[in-house]
XYZ file of C-alpha atoms in Angstrom:
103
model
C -23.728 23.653 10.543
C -25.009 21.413 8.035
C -22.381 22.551 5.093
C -19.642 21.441 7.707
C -21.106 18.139 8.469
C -22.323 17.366 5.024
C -18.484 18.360 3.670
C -17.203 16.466 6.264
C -19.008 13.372 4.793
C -18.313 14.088 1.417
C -14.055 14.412 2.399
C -14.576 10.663 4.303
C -16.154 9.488 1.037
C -13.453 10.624 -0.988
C -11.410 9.350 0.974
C -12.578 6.244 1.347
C -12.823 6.430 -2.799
C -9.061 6.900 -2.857
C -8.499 4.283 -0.577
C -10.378 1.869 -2.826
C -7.956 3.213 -5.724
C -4.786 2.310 -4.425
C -6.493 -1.307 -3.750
C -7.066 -1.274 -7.381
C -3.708 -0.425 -8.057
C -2.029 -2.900 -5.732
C -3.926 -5.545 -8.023
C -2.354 -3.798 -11.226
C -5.904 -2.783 -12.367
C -6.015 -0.019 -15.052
C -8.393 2.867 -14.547
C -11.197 1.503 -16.301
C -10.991 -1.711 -14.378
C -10.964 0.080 -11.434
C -14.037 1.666 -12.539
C -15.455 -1.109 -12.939
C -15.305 -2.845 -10.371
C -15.845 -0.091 -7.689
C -19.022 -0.137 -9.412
C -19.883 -3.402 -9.305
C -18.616 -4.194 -6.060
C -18.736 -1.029 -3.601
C -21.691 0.816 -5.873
C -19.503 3.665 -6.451
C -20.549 5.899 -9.734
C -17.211 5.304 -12.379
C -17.831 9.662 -12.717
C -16.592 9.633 -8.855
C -14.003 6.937 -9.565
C -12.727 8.748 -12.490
C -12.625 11.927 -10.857
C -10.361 10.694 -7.692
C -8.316 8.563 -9.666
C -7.458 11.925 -11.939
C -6.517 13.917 -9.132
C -4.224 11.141 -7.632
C -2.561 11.213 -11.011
C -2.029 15.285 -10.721
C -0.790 14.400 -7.572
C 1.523 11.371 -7.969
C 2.589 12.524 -11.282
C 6.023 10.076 -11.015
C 4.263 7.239 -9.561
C 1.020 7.257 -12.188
C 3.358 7.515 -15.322
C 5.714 4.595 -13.558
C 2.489 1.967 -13.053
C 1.094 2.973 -16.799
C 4.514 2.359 -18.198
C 4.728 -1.027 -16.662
C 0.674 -1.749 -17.478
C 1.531 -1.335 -21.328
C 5.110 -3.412 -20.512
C 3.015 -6.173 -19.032
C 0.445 -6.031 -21.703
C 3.054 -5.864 -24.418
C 5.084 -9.475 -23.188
C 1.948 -11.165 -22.866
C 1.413 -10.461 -26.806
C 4.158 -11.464 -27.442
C 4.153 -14.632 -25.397
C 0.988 -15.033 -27.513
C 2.133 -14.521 -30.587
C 5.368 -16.797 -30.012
C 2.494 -19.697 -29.015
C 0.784 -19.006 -32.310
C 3.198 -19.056 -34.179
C 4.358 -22.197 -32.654
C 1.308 -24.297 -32.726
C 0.858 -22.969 -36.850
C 4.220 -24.656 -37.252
C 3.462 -27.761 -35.712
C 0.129 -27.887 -37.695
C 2.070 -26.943 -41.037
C 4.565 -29.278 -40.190
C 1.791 -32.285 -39.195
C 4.436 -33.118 -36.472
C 7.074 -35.063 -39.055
C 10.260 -34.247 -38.529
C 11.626 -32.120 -41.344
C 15.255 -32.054 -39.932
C 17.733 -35.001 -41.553
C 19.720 -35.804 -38.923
């Protein structure tokens, strides 16, 4: 009796793992972050994190390659954006802000 209780409380804590997850993911966390935070926050090992997250991936194959797709999308505009606003402010600093079009 006690391998069906003590299973029983390891499938809720899974569970309540995965749930956790797909809070993660509604934030647009990447796994680590998730990690992380489940971690720091509900004192969950990153081992147990890592090992639910994986399995959602086997399971949600589609859905897993979708949100990492648009992780490295987001990540990829917002170097650019940053690169555009160096590049921008090394102008204006080459330039000293004079005007160097005759008009």
């Amino acid at each position: 009796m006690a391998d069906s209780s003590s299973s029983s409380s390891s499938s809720s804590y899974i569970h309540m793992v995965h749930r956790l997850i797909e809070e993660c993911l509604v934030f647009k966390m990447s796994k680590e972050e998730c990690m992380e935070a489940l971690s720091k926050h509900a004192n969950i090992k990153p081992v147990i994190t890592s090992t639910v997250w994986n399995e959602l991936e086997k399971e949600n194959k589609e859905f897993f390659e979708a949100y990492t797709r648009g992780s490295h999308e987001r990540a990829t505009e917002i170097e650019k954006r940053q690169r555009i606003q160096r590049s921008l402010h090394a102008y204006i600093r080459e330039n000293n802000g004079n005007d160097q079009l005759h008009h």
